[in-house]
Short mmCIF file of N, CA and C in Angstrom, two decimals:
data_model
loop_
_atom_site.label_atom_id
_atom_site.label_comp_id
_atom_site.label_asym_id
_atom_site.label_seq_id
_atom_site.Cartn_x
_atom_site.Cartn_y
_atom_site.Cartn_z
N GLN A 1 -9.82 0.18 18.50
CA GLN A 1 -10.14 -0.36 17.33
C GLN A 1 -9.25 -0.10 16.19
N ALA A 2 -8.94 -0.61 15.25
CA ALA A 2 -8.10 -0.45 14.33
C ALA A 2 -8.69 0.11 12.61
N GLN A 3 -8.36 0.95 12.06
CA GLN A 3 -8.78 1.37 10.65
C GLN A 3 -7.56 1.89 10.02
N LEU A 4 -7.61 1.62 9.00
CA LEU A 4 -6.86 1.93 7.59
C LEU A 4 -7.62 2.01 6.37
N VAL A 5 -7.64 3.43 6.17
CA VAL A 5 -8.39 3.95 5.07
C VAL A 5 -7.27 4.51 3.71
N GLU A 6 -7.90 4.14 2.89
CA GLU A 6 -6.80 4.11 1.66
C GLU A 6 -7.74 5.46 0.66
N SER A 7 -6.98 6.05 0.00
CA SER A 7 -7.49 6.99 -0.83
C SER A 7 -6.21 7.58 -2.16
N GLY A 8 -6.62 8.39 -3.14
CA GLY A 8 -5.60 8.75 -4.10
C GLY A 8 -6.08 7.41 -5.09
N GLY A 9 -6.67 6.81 -5.19
CA GLY A 9 -7.07 5.98 -6.74
C GLY A 9 -7.60 6.66 -7.73
N GLY A 10 -7.70 6.12 -8.86
CA GLY A 10 -8.64 6.90 -9.77
C GLY A 10 -8.13 6.51 -11.29
N SER A 11 -8.37 7.11 -11.95
CA SER A 11 -8.00 6.62 -13.78
C SER A 11 -6.91 7.61 -14.38
N VAL A 12 -6.29 7.04 -14.71
CA VAL A 12 -5.09 7.66 -15.43
C VAL A 12 -4.81 6.93 -16.91
N GLN A 13 -4.08 7.57 -17.56
CA GLN A 13 -3.44 6.70 -18.85
C GLN A 13 -2.26 6.66 -18.47
N ALA A 14 -2.12 5.03 -19.36
CA ALA A 14 -0.85 5.01 -19.25
C ALA A 14 0.51 5.97 -19.33
N GLY A 15 1.97 5.59 -18.36
CA GLY A 15 2.69 6.55 -18.37
C GLY A 15 2.29 7.75 -17.13
N GLY A 16 1.36 7.69 -17.00
CA GLY A 16 0.63 8.87 -15.85
C GLY A 16 1.26 8.27 -14.38
N SER A 17 0.76 9.21 -13.54
CA SER A 17 1.29 9.03 -12.21
C SER A 17 -0.11 9.02 -11.27
N LEU A 18 0.16 8.46 -10.10
CA LEU A 18 -0.73 8.30 -8.71
C LEU A 18 0.00 8.09 -7.81
N ARG A 19 -0.90 8.99 -6.43
CA ARG A 19 -0.13 8.51 -5.19
C ARG A 19 -1.26 8.27 -3.89
N LEU A 20 -0.99 7.08 -3.85
CA LEU A 20 -2.12 6.34 -2.87
C LEU A 20 -1.36 6.59 -1.53
N SER A 21 -2.52 6.99 -0.93
CA SER A 21 -2.51 7.41 0.79
C SER A 21 -3.18 6.32 1.67
N CYS A 22 -2.94 5.89 2.90
CA CYS A 22 -3.11 5.32 3.74
C CYS A 22 -3.15 5.59 5.16
N ALA A 23 -3.88 6.13 5.42
CA ALA A 23 -4.06 6.73 6.97
C ALA A 23 -4.69 5.55 7.87
N ALA A 24 -3.67 5.28 9.02
CA ALA A 24 -3.97 4.81 10.12
C ALA A 24 -4.73 5.43 11.53
N SER A 25 -5.53 4.49 12.11
CA SER A 25 -6.28 5.31 12.95
C SER A 25 -6.64 4.32 14.18
N GLY A 26 -6.94 4.77 15.21
CA GLY A 26 -7.45 4.02 16.67
C GLY A 26 -6.49 3.03 17.48
N ARG A 27 -6.90 3.05 18.76
CA ARG A 27 -5.78 2.69 19.42
C ARG A 27 -4.74 1.67 19.11
N THR A 28 -5.37 0.64 18.53
CA THR A 28 -4.12 -0.24 17.88
C THR A 28 -2.90 0.24 17.42
N PHE A 29 -2.98 1.40 16.65
CA PHE A 29 -2.17 2.21 16.23
C PHE A 29 -1.35 2.99 16.77
N SER A 30 -1.63 2.98 18.30
CA SER A 30 -0.78 4.48 19.17
C SER A 30 0.68 3.84 18.74
N ASN A 31 1.37 2.76 18.66
CA ASN A 31 2.54 2.15 18.56
C ASN A 31 2.79 2.33 16.82
N TYR A 32 1.92 3.37 15.88
CA TYR A 32 2.03 3.19 14.12
C TYR A 32 3.39 2.46 13.75
N ALA A 33 4.63 3.08 14.67
CA ALA A 33 5.88 3.20 14.16
C ALA A 33 6.56 2.02 14.06
N MET A 34 5.70 1.31 14.97
CA MET A 34 6.82 -0.15 15.28
C MET A 34 6.12 -1.40 14.18
N TYR A 35 4.75 -0.81 13.44
CA TYR A 35 4.03 -1.79 12.46
C TYR A 35 5.00 -1.67 11.00
N ALA A 36 5.08 -2.96 10.23
CA ALA A 36 5.24 -3.16 9.34
C ALA A 36 4.25 -2.73 8.21
N MET A 37 4.19 -1.72 7.47
CA MET A 37 3.24 -1.48 6.24
C MET A 37 3.28 -2.14 4.83
N ALA A 38 2.49 -2.57 4.00
CA ALA A 38 2.39 -3.16 2.51
C ALA A 38 1.45 -2.29 1.90
N TRP A 39 1.33 -2.51 0.39
CA TRP A 39 0.54 -2.13 -0.49
C TRP A 39 0.28 -3.58 -0.97
N PHE A 40 -1.02 -4.15 -1.28
CA PHE A 40 -1.11 -5.25 -1.97
C PHE A 40 -1.88 -4.44 -3.36
N ARG A 41 -2.44 -5.46 -4.26
CA ARG A 41 -3.26 -5.31 -4.93
C ARG A 41 -3.94 -6.58 -5.50
N GLN A 42 -5.30 -6.29 -6.37
CA GLN A 42 -5.85 -7.64 -6.87
C GLN A 42 -6.43 -7.01 -8.10
N ALA A 43 -6.37 -7.55 -9.25
CA ALA A 43 -6.68 -7.68 -10.38
C ALA A 43 -8.09 -8.52 -10.42
N PRO A 44 -8.87 -8.12 -11.46
CA PRO A 44 -10.21 -9.02 -11.70
C PRO A 44 -9.52 -10.37 -12.14
N GLY A 45 -10.24 -11.45 -11.31
CA GLY A 45 -9.94 -12.82 -11.53
C GLY A 45 -8.32 -13.15 -11.47
N GLU A 46 -7.70 -12.49 -10.28
CA GLU A 46 -6.28 -12.53 -9.93
C GLU A 46 -6.28 -12.81 -8.61
N GLU A 47 -5.13 -13.67 -8.23
CA GLU A 47 -4.85 -13.81 -6.83
C GLU A 47 -4.68 -12.28 -6.37
N ARG A 48 -4.54 -12.19 -5.09
CA ARG A 48 -4.04 -10.73 -4.48
C ARG A 48 -2.37 -11.01 -4.43
N GLU A 49 -1.57 -9.88 -4.63
CA GLU A 49 0.02 -9.91 -4.61
C GLU A 49 -0.22 -8.38 -3.97
N ILE A 50 1.30 -8.78 -3.35
CA ILE A 50 2.12 -7.78 -2.73
C ILE A 50 2.94 -7.24 -3.61
N VAL A 51 2.64 -5.72 -3.52
CA VAL A 51 3.10 -4.83 -4.55
C VAL A 51 4.47 -4.15 -3.84
N ALA A 52 4.50 -3.67 -2.67
CA ALA A 52 5.88 -2.91 -1.55
C ALA A 52 5.56 -3.12 -0.46
N ALA A 53 6.68 -3.09 0.48
CA ALA A 53 6.24 -3.44 1.65
C ALA A 53 7.66 -1.98 2.29
N ILE A 54 7.04 -1.53 3.68
CA ILE A 54 7.84 -1.04 4.45
C ILE A 54 7.90 -1.47 5.58
N SER A 55 9.54 -1.40 6.32
CA SER A 55 9.10 -1.82 7.48
C SER A 55 9.24 -0.91 8.98
N TRP A 56 9.06 -1.33 9.69
CA TRP A 56 9.54 -0.09 11.08
C TRP A 56 10.68 0.61 10.99
N THR A 57 11.93 0.02 10.38
CA THR A 57 13.14 0.43 10.27
C THR A 57 13.14 1.42 9.17
N GLY A 58 12.17 1.14 8.04
CA GLY A 58 12.32 2.28 6.78
C GLY A 58 12.74 1.59 5.50
N SER A 59 13.15 0.26 5.74
CA SER A 59 13.72 -0.62 4.88
C SER A 59 12.45 -1.14 3.85
N ASN A 60 12.36 -1.53 2.73
CA ASN A 60 11.70 -1.76 1.69
C ASN A 60 11.64 -2.73 0.92
N THR A 61 10.66 -3.09 -0.08
CA THR A 61 10.78 -4.18 -0.60
C THR A 61 9.56 -4.10 -1.60
N TYR A 62 9.94 -4.32 -3.23
CA TYR A 62 9.12 -4.70 -4.15
C TYR A 62 8.70 -5.84 -4.86
N ALA A 63 8.03 -5.82 -5.70
CA ALA A 63 7.57 -6.70 -6.27
C ALA A 63 8.14 -6.67 -7.94
N ASP A 64 8.98 -7.57 -8.87
CA ASP A 64 9.56 -7.24 -9.79
C ASP A 64 8.76 -6.13 -10.48
N SER A 65 7.58 -6.79 -10.65
CA SER A 65 6.73 -5.78 -11.67
C SER A 65 6.77 -4.30 -11.57
N VAL A 66 6.95 -3.69 -10.24
CA VAL A 66 6.88 -2.22 -10.37
C VAL A 66 8.34 -1.80 -9.74
N LYS A 67 9.32 -2.58 -9.71
CA LYS A 67 10.26 -2.03 -9.35
C LYS A 67 11.18 -0.54 -10.23
N GLY A 68 11.30 0.32 -9.62
CA GLY A 68 11.70 1.31 -10.59
C GLY A 68 10.45 2.32 -10.70
N ARG A 69 9.37 1.95 -10.47
CA ARG A 69 8.32 2.38 -10.99
C ARG A 69 7.67 3.00 -10.05
N PHE A 70 7.43 2.48 -8.95
CA PHE A 70 6.73 2.70 -7.52
C PHE A 70 7.60 2.86 -6.59
N THR A 71 7.09 3.55 -5.38
CA THR A 71 8.27 3.86 -4.05
C THR A 71 6.99 4.46 -2.93
N ILE A 72 7.38 3.26 -1.98
CA ILE A 72 6.73 3.17 -0.86
C ILE A 72 7.40 4.12 0.09
N SER A 73 6.82 4.61 1.19
CA SER A 73 7.45 5.40 2.04
C SER A 73 6.15 5.58 3.04
N ARG A 74 6.61 6.15 4.42
CA ARG A 74 5.84 6.50 5.66
C ARG A 74 6.01 7.81 5.93
N ASP A 75 5.01 8.26 6.72
CA ASP A 75 5.09 9.45 7.79
C ASP A 75 4.17 8.84 8.99
N ASN A 76 5.36 8.75 10.07
CA ASN A 76 5.00 8.05 11.22
C ASN A 76 4.35 8.93 12.16
N ALA A 77 4.54 10.46 11.66
CA ALA A 77 4.29 11.69 12.51
C ALA A 77 2.46 11.80 12.33
N LYS A 78 2.36 10.88 10.77
CA LYS A 78 0.55 11.47 10.42
C LYS A 78 0.25 9.56 10.36
N ASN A 79 0.92 8.96 11.15
CA ASN A 79 0.13 7.42 10.41
C ASN A 79 -0.05 7.14 9.41
N THR A 80 0.64 7.33 8.49
CA THR A 80 0.26 7.26 6.97
C THR A 80 1.30 6.56 6.37
N VAL A 81 1.29 6.28 5.43
CA VAL A 81 1.70 5.24 4.23
C VAL A 81 1.28 5.86 2.77
N TYR A 82 2.41 5.90 2.00
CA TYR A 82 2.37 6.14 0.81
C TYR A 82 2.58 5.08 -0.47
N LEU A 83 2.37 5.16 -1.70
CA LEU A 83 2.53 4.75 -2.65
C LEU A 83 2.49 5.63 -3.83
N GLN A 84 3.88 6.00 -4.16
CA GLN A 84 3.86 6.65 -5.24
C GLN A 84 3.73 5.86 -6.65
N MET A 85 3.01 5.94 -7.19
CA MET A 85 2.84 5.15 -8.86
C MET A 85 3.38 5.83 -9.90
N ASN A 86 4.64 5.56 -10.38
CA ASN A 86 4.97 6.41 -12.04
C ASN A 86 4.91 5.28 -12.77
N SER A 87 4.88 5.86 -14.06
CA SER A 87 4.76 5.34 -15.50
C SER A 87 4.02 3.81 -15.42
N LEU A 88 2.59 4.65 -14.85
CA LEU A 88 1.71 3.30 -14.71
C LEU A 88 1.40 2.72 -15.85
N LYS A 89 1.20 1.46 -16.16
CA LYS A 89 0.73 0.30 -17.10
C LYS A 89 -0.67 -0.04 -17.02
N PRO A 90 -1.39 -0.26 -17.96
CA PRO A 90 -2.81 -0.85 -17.78
C PRO A 90 -2.40 -1.98 -17.06
N GLU A 91 -1.66 -2.81 -16.93
CA GLU A 91 -1.42 -4.11 -16.13
C GLU A 91 -1.14 -3.63 -14.54
N ASP A 92 -1.18 -2.25 -14.40
CA ASP A 92 -1.32 -2.03 -12.90
C ASP A 92 -2.66 -1.73 -12.53
N THR A 93 -3.79 -2.00 -13.38
CA THR A 93 -5.20 -1.79 -13.00
C THR A 93 -5.43 -2.86 -11.79
N ALA A 94 -5.97 -2.67 -10.75
CA ALA A 94 -6.32 -3.36 -9.69
C ALA A 94 -6.85 -2.59 -8.62
N VAL A 95 -7.67 -2.92 -7.77
CA VAL A 95 -8.05 -2.76 -6.72
C VAL A 95 -6.99 -2.62 -5.10
N TYR A 96 -6.35 -1.15 -4.99
CA TYR A 96 -5.01 -1.47 -4.17
C TYR A 96 -5.52 -0.89 -2.59
N TYR A 97 -4.73 -2.23 -1.84
CA TYR A 97 -5.38 -2.13 -0.31
C TYR A 97 -4.02 -1.98 0.25
N CYS A 98 -4.03 -1.52 1.54
CA CYS A 98 -2.93 -1.35 2.49
C CYS A 98 -3.13 -2.10 3.53
N ALA A 99 -2.13 -2.66 4.13
CA ALA A 99 -2.18 -3.55 5.14
C ALA A 99 -1.47 -3.54 6.08
N ALA A 100 -1.20 -3.75 7.64
CA ALA A 100 -0.55 -3.39 8.76
C ALA A 100 0.18 -4.86 9.34
N ALA A 101 1.26 -5.07 9.53
CA ALA A 101 1.45 -6.22 10.54
C ALA A 101 2.26 -5.75 11.69
N PRO A 102 1.69 -6.00 12.61
CA PRO A 102 2.50 -5.73 14.31
C PRO A 102 3.84 -6.41 14.06
N LEU A 103 4.76 -5.38 14.71
CA LEU A 103 6.08 -6.08 15.02
C LEU A 103 6.25 -7.31 15.67
N GLY A 104 7.01 -8.22 15.10
CA GLY A 104 7.07 -9.51 15.26
C GLY A 104 6.19 -10.44 14.63
N GLY A 105 4.96 -9.72 14.03
CA GLY A 105 4.04 -10.97 13.56
C GLY A 105 4.45 -11.14 12.22
N SER A 106 4.08 -12.30 11.69
CA SER A 106 4.40 -12.80 10.17
C SER A 106 3.52 -12.46 9.49
N ASN A 107 2.07 -12.03 9.75
CA ASN A 107 0.92 -11.71 8.85
C ASN A 107 0.30 -10.28 9.12
N TYR A 108 -0.02 -9.91 7.84
CA TYR A 108 -0.76 -8.55 8.07
C TYR A 108 -2.07 -8.90 8.45
N ASP A 109 -2.61 -8.33 9.58
CA ASP A 109 -3.62 -8.33 10.52
C ASP A 109 -4.54 -7.20 10.15
N TYR A 110 -4.34 -6.11 9.90
CA TYR A 110 -5.20 -5.23 9.06
C TYR A 110 -5.07 -4.77 8.07
N TRP A 111 -6.28 -4.57 7.24
CA TRP A 111 -6.72 -4.28 5.96
C TRP A 111 -7.44 -2.90 6.12
N GLY A 112 -7.00 -2.62 4.66
CA GLY A 112 -8.03 -1.35 4.06
C GLY A 112 -8.96 -1.75 3.47
N GLN A 113 -9.93 -0.68 3.27
CA GLN A 113 -11.11 -1.52 2.40
C GLN A 113 -10.85 -1.30 0.79
N GLY A 114 -9.62 -0.59 0.40
CA GLY A 114 -9.20 -0.89 -0.98
C GLY A 114 -9.76 0.22 -1.96
N THR A 115 -8.68 0.81 -2.47
CA THR A 115 -8.72 1.94 -3.53
C THR A 115 -8.82 1.50 -5.20
N GLN A 116 -9.56 1.88 -6.06
CA GLN A 116 -9.58 1.31 -7.44
C GLN A 116 -8.33 2.42 -8.41
N VAL A 117 -7.63 1.57 -8.86
CA VAL A 117 -6.74 2.03 -10.04
C VAL A 117 -6.92 1.63 -11.14
N THR A 118 -7.29 2.64 -12.20
CA THR A 118 -7.24 2.01 -13.53
C THR A 118 -6.48 2.86 -14.50
N VAL A 119 -5.66 1.89 -15.31
CA VAL A 119 -4.61 2.82 -16.18
C VAL A 119 -5.51 2.31 -17.36
N SER A 120 -5.35 3.17 -18.44
CA SER A 120 -5.89 3.05 -19.76
C SER A 120 -4.85 3.36 -20.73
N SER A 121 -5.07 2.08 -22.01
CA SER A 121 -3.63 2.50 -22.87
C SER A 121 -4.21 3.84 -23.65
#
């Protein structure tokens, strides 16, 4: 059984910071290091969008809207991926989801339940 559990969401004023964590558990993730991990977000009335991704090699990519403000990282010893969010803006308000894609796969097959991030002006 595979499980992704996000934490670290909350409410913050514009300009503030939050760090999201996503812990993976279950036999599926026994080779967690071989999974690509990503953070997505979905704002009310909007499509889900990818925010940042990190490959099994550690290379990462970011949406243009968060470049220079967000940092994705992973700790394979803890089966955990992080999203450090700095200089938050009201438009960053959304439910944030982590997702996992197996090596060689083209889809993110595993998803967490999401954590709410609210940024007030």
